[in-house]
Amino acid sequence: MDSTMDSSSSTTLESLVNSFEGILKGLTAEHGSEKSFHLADKALSLITEIPKLNYDNRNHRTAALQMHTTAINLWNLAVGMRTSGASSLHLNAQLRHVACNLIVLTGPPNNSESNYRKQLTMALKTGRAWLDCDTPSMADTSLTLARSCYDNLANILGEKAQSLEMVKQLFKITSFQAEAAVGMQQGDKAG
């Protein structure tokens, strides 16, 4: 990779990190207000920029770590806001979606079993949050991500992938995907 591309992607990544950190600060200050919805929409639109970046997080560890920390803080904020009743189901799903995608898209280059377990849990809970607010297409997106995390985890675990815990996770994914398919009136996918 030439240094021009590396420098450009680093600048873009750093600007995205700054944008997400600003959104997190705004959400923390605005707990459940109308501005929270605007900030969540902005964060959702920024998520689409991450895959367009051509960066290697091994070469941009600081920015990737900042993004990861921001994602964890955003997830915790979403959970706290929902638990306290300060956010709607839709805002909760949006914030979880952003946090989950940030974790997966900017995750460590050599994912471990614990990282894949966290990603799987986050993707499942995000899918459930979208189902709870009657947005099955977004749930399907999150559940597709959950299935990918499950497959990655199963590859790491090998024979241990047949454990009861893993079978339960696969059952949840499949059940939620069926629910999303029915909600999108795609009954053939539900079976």
Short mmCIF file of C-alpha atoms in Angstrom, two decimals, residues 131 136 140 143 171-191:
data_model
loop_
_atom_site.label_atom_id
_atom_site.label_comp_id
_atom_site.label_asym_id
_atom_site.label_seq_id
_atom_site.Cartn_x
_atom_site.Cartn_y
_atom_site.Cartn_z
CA LEU A 131 -37.94 -6.74 15.84
CA PRO A 136 -37.94 -6.47 10.29
CA ASP A 140 -32.69 -9.14 9.12
CA LEU A 143 -29.31 -11.16 12.18
CA PHE A 171 -31.65 -21.46 17.48
CA LYS A 172 -32.04 -17.81 18.52
CA ILE A 173 -30.60 -16.59 15.23
CA THR A 174 -32.86 -18.87 13.21
CA SER A 175 -35.96 -18.02 15.27
CA PHE A 176 -35.35 -14.28 15.01
CA GLN A 177 -34.65 -14.58 11.27
CA ALA A 178 -37.94 -16.43 10.82
CA GLU A 179 -39.74 -13.70 12.76
CA ALA A 180 -38.11 -11.05 10.56
CA ALA A 181 -39.02 -12.95 7.38
CA VAL A 182 -42.65 -13.17 8.46
CA GLY A 183 -42.59 -9.46 9.29
CA MET A 184 -41.29 -8.73 5.78
CA GLN A 185 -43.97 -11.03 4.36
CA GLN A 186 -41.36 -13.47 3.13
CA GLY A 187 -42.85 -16.61 4.63
CA ASP A 188 -40.80 -18.82 2.34
CA LYS A 189 -37.63 -17.61 4.10
CA ALA A 190 -39.18 -18.31 7.51
CA GLY A 191 -39.29 -22.06 6.95
#
